[in-house]
Structures are given as structure tokens and as C-alpha cells.
Amino acid sequence: MTLLPEFLFHILVYGALLLTAAAAIILVVLLIKDARDRHIW
Amino acid sequence: MGWALLIAFSILWVALGVFWGRKAKNLDGYMLAGRNVGMALGTATAMATWVTSNTTMLAPQFALQLGIWGMVAYSTASFGLMLFAPLAKRIRLLMPSGFTSGDFIRIRYGNLAWYIFLAISIFYSITWLISMSMAGGIVLNAVSGIDYKFGMSVILWICVIYTLFGGLYAVVGTDYIQSLIILVGVVIVGVGVLIELPLGTVYRDLEVDNPGLLNLLLPASIMALFNNLLFGLGEIFHSNVWWTRAFAMRQRVARNAYLLAGFCWLPIPIAAGFIALASGSLGINVTSPDMVGPLVAAELLGYVGAIGVFIVIFCSLASSIDSLLAATSALITEDIYRKMIHPRATDSELKRMAAYIILGLGLVAWLVSLPRINDLASVLFYAGPMVGSTIWPIVTGLYWRRANPTAAVLGMFLGSVAGLIAYYKIGFYAGALVGAATSMVFVLVINTLAPRDFQWDRLNEAHPSDPVKPEVS
């Protein structure tokens, strides 16, 4: 059985949480940019 | 507290639906949010719609049963959004006045392919709607103790009301807020779990007690990966939920919004799923695998964890149910009512009919979901082979000028039949795979041996809501 090394397990989980947080920030930044350009709708 | 949250969110969504609904003055506004949706709302609506209660409930279950590959397998569903990105751009380009995915199949392949496609698409949409409504009642009951019938009725009818008032404007607007709540909620619950139980402890406990879950070569997980990928591709490529969004987004936005939505969605099944792996360290007795996520969150974070999970699941459900109501109503209004029953219907008559159909869909889903027949939720999986068989007719129809209508008909029909046989004879994990493979063989072979010419301009079809009839050569 080939187990996933512990450091990769950490990268997988922490990476997923970081990317999820980044996605939320990206959505907020995009909305601010769209609002500034009057391109929301 | 569950009641207070349910009431607060219900009031918020309905108020926003009514507020945004004031913009929906004509059919384009009501069905397609004015065809002018920007990058932020476009990305958020694609991402939030794809985050269903399954993402937040089934991803932990996959992690519990199939280990790390289970979470990664679930993440591959994001490829559907990413691969739809170039298609969205092409759809927007070829069909500037288009309304539905049915429009495309009818013009591109003719009536027989259109009927088969509508049967697959409407069956898929209604079963997805029913399974989401039932999941809403079951999950709200499990997380907060709210009675199944009451919870299911509230979540379904709240979505019906705000979609009814606001059309796609309300759906896209609320999807943005819901997507932010989902993302922030998943991070808060995940970080909370890691503060209470270090990741190193989880890994070492798994290594000793259940090393199979860390196995990089678990065959069932690898098969689940491919099946999940193809089911997701079929769902997104054919469903009007995604086509209406492509039509609704500004032309330059469509491709980038879908691409970014895929990247935003990618980490969610892992961020929401890993907490299931902590159940062993906590000694939790998991009686129902799909409840493992909420169980671990409640065990580690107590009251706050349960509230966090409740909010994330409520938003996941609402963002999918509203989209299904709007897109299925658009499909039935445009492809059945206007094309088959009342071709001379005016813009306002079509808008009124779309609203009646939203109400009707809500009523059907509510009546079927009321008795809580658990087996019914699994009916959605029958759709896997059928939607898998639509991938190739859609892709070749969009890019291959000489694609043959007979290939599309045989691909969808025989692909569905073969996929359903595989579903019963082999297992759920083979249905979409066989459906897509069979369809691919028929589509590629017939298109190569008997190419049929097609003029792309024909896809730019006029519609009663168009201010100026486009030139069709």
C-alpha cells in the first residue's frame, strides 16, 4: 500500500482552505472592480 | 436558533428577490438578467450553483469511504465548469439571441434530436430539483431538528417565491451573497476543526487505524474519479442551467467567469471533506455516512459548528434550487410552450408563462418530496448515463461544422440505453462512463463517414423579444 506522505496531506488540506479563502477574496475584489466600471449587471 | 436562522434567511432572500425583480421588465430581463451580467456575479453564480448540498454532505462521505482520493475525485467536478468555459464563449458568439440549450439542439440537429434532448434534460432537471428539495428537508432536520416536511417546504417555497418575483436577476444576485457565505463558512468550520484537532494527529490516527484512506492506489477511488468527472461534464454541458448563464453573461465575460468559477470550486470538496477524516480520531460512531461532516463539526465546535454547517448547507441548497427553477422554467417556456404550443406568444405572455411554470415546478417538487421516499433521491443517478451521452453531440455540434444530426440522435439514444444497462449490470460508477463512451463512438464514426454541411449563421435565430430581427443567411 502506497500511503500519501504526511507533508502532502498537510499541503492538500491547508492548500484547499487557503484557496477557498482566496476565492472569497477574489469575488469581493471582482465586485468592487465591476462596481467601479459600472459593469455589475 | 435553527428556526431564527431559517426565518432570517428566508426574509432576506425574498426581499432581495423582490428588489432585484424590479429590473426584470421584459423576457430577456426575467429569463436572462438582461444578458449583461458582469464578471463578479457571473463567476459567483456559476460557482454557487455547482455547490449543492451534495458538495457539502457527499464530499465528507467520499472522504470517509474512499479516503483522500474520494475528496480529490469530488473536486474533479470543477473540470466541468472549466471545460465549459470555451463552450460558453462560443455559445455566446454563435447564438447572440439564444435562450436555451434546446434552441441549439433544435436548430443544429432537427426535431428528433431535440425531442430526445428535451426528455433527457427535463428528466434530469426535475429529478435534481426533487433530490435538492428532499435533501433540504433531511439535512435541516438532522442539523437543527426542524421537522422534515416543514424544513423542505420552507426552503423550496422561499426559492420559488424569490425566483418568481425576480427571475434570473434574483437568482444571480442571491447566488453572489450565497457563494460568499458558503466560502467563508467552509473556511471557518475547517479552521475551527484544525484548531481543536491538529492535522498531524488526524494523519497519525489514520495511518494506524485506517491506512486505506491514505492509500494513493485505491482502485474504487480512481474509478469514482473518472465517473464523477464524466457525470459532471455531462451535467454542465447539456443543462440549461449553464446555458442560460452563458446567454446571461456579457460576451467578453462568459469564458473567464466559467474558468474562474471552476478554480474557485476546485478546493471546496477538500476543504469541506477533510473533516470527515477526523471522525476516527474523535471516536464518532457514524451511522449515516452522509451526515459525517455535520457530526464532526458539531462534536468539535459544538453549537457554533452546528450553526456554521446549517448556514453553509442552507445557502448551498438555495443557490442550486433557484437556478434549477429559473433554467427549467426557461427551457419549458421556450422549447415547449413557445415552439410547440403558442408560436405567436408575445414577450409579456412568455414572461407570464415562465412565472406559472416556476410555480408549477415548485408544486411538483413539493408534492413528490412530501412523503420522504428516500429511494427517490437516488433517481438522480439514473440521469448520469443519459447526460453523459449528450457530451459529444453538444461539443461536436458547437465546433464541427459537418456534424451529422443522425449521429447526435443515435449518440444520445444508444448512449443512454447502453449507460443505463451498465448502471444496472456493472454499477453506478460505470453508468456515465459507458453512456459517454458509446455516444462518442457513434458520434465520431458517423460524423466522419457521413458528414453533413451546416451554416453557423442559422444558429443566430430571431426571437419575439428581439428589438431587431437578426439577418439570417
JSON list of C-alpha atoms in Angstrom, two decimals, chain B residues 110-191:
[
{"chain": "B", "resi": 110, "resn": "GLY", "atom": "CA", "xyz": [-33.53, 18.97, -36.04]},
{"chain": "B", "resi": 111, "resn": "ASN", "atom": "CA", "xyz": [-36.66, 17.88, -34.24]},
{"chain": "B", "resi": 112, "resn": "LEU", "atom": "CA", "xyz": [-35.94, 14.22, -33.41]},
{"chain": "B", "resi": 113, "resn": "ALA", "atom": "CA", "xyz": [-32.67, 15.04, -31.62]},
{"chain": "B", "resi": 114, "resn": "TRP", "atom": "CA", "xyz": [-34.48, 17.95, -29.93]},
{"chain": "B", "resi": 115, "resn": "TYR", "atom": "CA", "xyz": [-37.24, 15.69, -28.52]},
{"chain": "B", "resi": 116, "resn": "ILE", "atom": "CA", "xyz": [-34.69, 13.18, -27.15]},
{"chain": "B", "resi": 117, "resn": "PHE", "atom": "CA", "xyz": [-32.63, 16.02, -25.70]},
{"chain": "B", "resi": 118, "resn": "LEU", "atom": "CA", "xyz": [-35.66, 17.66, -24.05]},
{"chain": "B", "resi": 119, "resn": "ALA", "atom": "CA", "xyz": [-36.71, 14.33, -22.50]},
{"chain": "B", "resi": 120, "resn": "ILE", "atom": "CA", "xyz": [-33.21, 13.84, -21.03]},
{"chain": "B", "resi": 121, "resn": "SER", "atom": "CA", "xyz": [-32.84, 17.44, -19.92]},
{"chain": "B", "resi": 122, "resn": "ILE", "atom": "CA", "xyz": [-36.26, 17.85, -18.32]},
{"chain": "B", "resi": 123, "resn": "PHE", "atom": "CA", "xyz": [-35.99, 14.44, -16.56]},
{"chain": "B", "resi": 124, "resn": "TYR", "atom": "CA", "xyz": [-32.57, 15.45, -15.22]},
{"chain": "B", "resi": 125, "resn": "SER", "atom": "CA", "xyz": [-33.72, 18.91, -14.10]},
{"chain": "B", "resi": 126, "resn": "ILE", "atom": "CA", "xyz": [-36.82, 17.70, -12.29]},
{"chain": "B", "resi": 127, "resn": "THR", "atom": "CA", "xyz": [-35.04, 14.81, -10.55]},
{"chain": "B", "resi": 128, "resn": "TRP", "atom": "CA", "xyz": [-32.26, 17.19, -9.48]},
{"chain": "B", "resi": 129, "resn": "LEU", "atom": "CA", "xyz": [-34.87, 19.65, -8.16]},
{"chain": "B", "resi": 130, "resn": "ILE", "atom": "CA", "xyz": [-36.67, 16.92, -6.22]},
{"chain": "B", "resi": 131, "resn": "SER", "atom": "CA", "xyz": [-33.44, 15.50, -4.81]},
{"chain": "B", "resi": 132, "resn": "MET", "atom": "CA", "xyz": [-32.35, 19.01, -3.68]},
{"chain": "B", "resi": 133, "resn": "SER", "atom": "CA", "xyz": [-35.73, 19.66, -2.03]},
{"chain": "B", "resi": 134, "resn": "MET", "atom": "CA", "xyz": [-35.62, 16.32, -0.22]},
{"chain": "B", "resi": 135, "resn": "ALA", "atom": "CA", "xyz": [-32.00, 16.86, 0.79]},
{"chain": "B", "resi": 136, "resn": "GLY", "atom": "CA", "xyz": [-33.04, 20.26, 2.19]},
{"chain": "B", "resi": 137, "resn": "GLY", "atom": "CA", "xyz": [-35.65, 18.72, 4.46]},
{"chain": "B", "resi": 138, "resn": "ILE", "atom": "CA", "xyz": [-33.41, 15.83, 5.54]},
{"chain": "B", "resi": 139, "resn": "VAL", "atom": "CA", "xyz": [-30.36, 18.00, 6.25]},
{"chain": "B", "resi": 140, "resn": "LEU", "atom": "CA", "xyz": [-32.23, 20.76, 8.08]},
{"chain": "B", "resi": 141, "resn": "ASN", "atom": "CA", "xyz": [-33.88, 18.06, 10.20]},
{"chain": "B", "resi": 142, "resn": "ALA", "atom": "CA", "xyz": [-30.55, 16.41, 11.02]},
{"chain": "B", "resi": 143, "resn": "VAL", "atom": "CA", "xyz": [-28.65, 19.63, 11.73]},
{"chain": "B", "resi": 144, "resn": "SER", "atom": "CA", "xyz": [-31.26, 21.67, 13.58]},
{"chain": "B", "resi": 145, "resn": "GLY", "atom": "CA", "xyz": [-34.12, 19.30, 14.46]},
{"chain": "B", "resi": 146, "resn": "ILE", "atom": "CA", "xyz": [-36.63, 21.18, 12.25]},
{"chain": "B", "resi": 147, "resn": "ASP", "atom": "CA", "xyz": [-39.38, 18.81, 11.07]},
{"chain": "B", "resi": 148, "resn": "TYR", "atom": "CA", "xyz": [-38.60, 17.31, 7.59]},
{"chain": "B", "resi": 149, "resn": "LYS", "atom": "CA", "xyz": [-41.83, 18.41, 5.92]},
{"chain": "B", "resi": 150, "resn": "PHE", "atom": "CA", "xyz": [-41.57, 21.91, 7.35]},
{"chain": "B", "resi": 151, "resn": "GLY", "atom": "CA", "xyz": [-37.89, 22.40, 6.51]},
{"chain": "B", "resi": 152, "resn": "MET", "atom": "CA", "xyz": [-38.31, 21.02, 2.97]},
{"chain": "B", "resi": 153, "resn": "SER", "atom": "CA", "xyz": [-41.40, 23.17, 2.35]},
{"chain": "B", "resi": 154, "resn": "VAL", "atom": "CA", "xyz": [-39.78, 26.36, 3.65]},
{"chain": "B", "resi": 155, "resn": "ILE", "atom": "CA", "xyz": [-36.58, 26.07, 1.66]},
{"chain": "B", "resi": 156, "resn": "LEU", "atom": "CA", "xyz": [-38.36, 25.08, -1.56]},
{"chain": "B", "resi": 157, "resn": "TRP", "atom": "CA", "xyz": [-41.11, 27.71, -1.41]},
{"chain": "B", "resi": 158, "resn": "ILE", "atom": "CA", "xyz": [-38.76, 30.51, -0.38]},
{"chain": "B", "resi": 159, "resn": "CYS", "atom": "CA", "xyz": [-36.70, 29.76, -3.51]},
{"chain": "B", "resi": 160, "resn": "VAL", "atom": "CA", "xyz": [-39.89, 29.59, -5.60]},
{"chain": "B", "resi": 161, "resn": "ILE", "atom": "CA", "xyz": [-41.08, 32.97, -4.28]},
{"chain": "B", "resi": 162, "resn": "TYR", "atom": "CA", "xyz": [-37.91, 34.94, -4.88]},
{"chain": "B", "resi": 163, "resn": "THR", "atom": "CA", "xyz": [-37.27, 33.31, -8.28]},
{"chain": "B", "resi": 164, "resn": "LEU", "atom": "CA", "xyz": [-40.89, 34.05, -9.21]},
{"chain": "B", "resi": 165, "resn": "PHE", "atom": "CA", "xyz": [-40.56, 37.73, -8.35]},
{"chain": "B", "resi": 166, "resn": "GLY", "atom": "CA", "xyz": [-37.04, 38.37, -9.56]},
{"chain": "B", "resi": 167, "resn": "GLY", "atom": "CA", "xyz": [-36.35, 35.81, -12.32]},
{"chain": "B", "resi": 168, "resn": "LEU", "atom": "CA", "xyz": [-32.67, 35.36, -13.18]},
{"chain": "B", "resi": 169, "resn": "TYR", "atom": "CA", "xyz": [-31.82, 38.77, -11.68]},
{"chain": "B", "resi": 170, "resn": "ALA", "atom": "CA", "xyz": [-32.83, 37.46, -8.26]},
{"chain": "B", "resi": 171, "resn": "VAL", "atom": "CA", "xyz": [-31.11, 34.11, -8.84]},
{"chain": "B", "resi": 172, "resn": "VAL", "atom": "CA", "xyz": [-27.78, 35.68, -9.89]},
{"chain": "B", "resi": 173, "resn": "GLY", "atom": "CA", "xyz": [-27.88, 38.36, -7.18]},
{"chain": "B", "resi": 174, "resn": "THR", "atom": "CA", "xyz": [-28.65, 35.96, -4.32]},
{"chain": "B", "resi": 175, "resn": "ASP", "atom": "CA", "xyz": [-26.11, 33.48, -5.71]},
{"chain": "B", "resi": 176, "resn": "TYR", "atom": "CA", "xyz": [-23.37, 36.07, -5.18]},
{"chain": "B", "resi": 177, "resn": "ILE", "atom": "CA", "xyz": [-24.24, 36.51, -1.49]},
{"chain": "B", "resi": 178, "resn": "GLN", "atom": "CA", "xyz": [-24.74, 32.76, -1.06]},
{"chain": "B", "resi": 179, "resn": "SER", "atom": "CA", "xyz": [-21.38, 31.95, -2.64]},
{"chain": "B", "resi": 180, "resn": "LEU", "atom": "CA", "xyz": [-19.57, 34.31, -0.26]},
{"chain": "B", "resi": 181, "resn": "ILE", "atom": "CA", "xyz": [-21.38, 32.77, 2.73]},
{"chain": "B", "resi": 182, "resn": "ILE", "atom": "CA", "xyz": [-20.52, 29.24, 1.54]},
{"chain": "B", "resi": 183, "resn": "LEU", "atom": "CA", "xyz": [-16.81, 30.04, 1.01]},
{"chain": "B", "resi": 184, "resn": "VAL", "atom": "CA", "xyz": [-16.39, 31.89, 4.31]},
{"chain": "B", "resi": 185, "resn": "GLY", "atom": "CA", "xyz": [-18.45, 29.27, 6.19]},
{"chain": "B", "resi": 186, "resn": "VAL", "atom": "CA", "xyz": [-16.38, 26.36, 4.83]},
{"chain": "B", "resi": 187, "resn": "VAL", "atom": "CA", "xyz": [-13.14, 28.13, 5.84]},
{"chain": "B", "resi": 188, "resn": "ILE", "atom": "CA", "xyz": [-14.41, 28.99, 9.35]},
{"chain": "B", "resi": 189, "resn": "VAL", "atom": "CA", "xyz": [-15.62, 25.44, 10.05]},
{"chain": "B", "resi": 190, "resn": "GLY", "atom": "CA", "xyz": [-12.40, 23.94, 8.58]},
{"chain": "B", "resi": 191, "resn": "VAL", "atom": "CA", "xyz": [-10.08, 26.22, 10.56]}
]
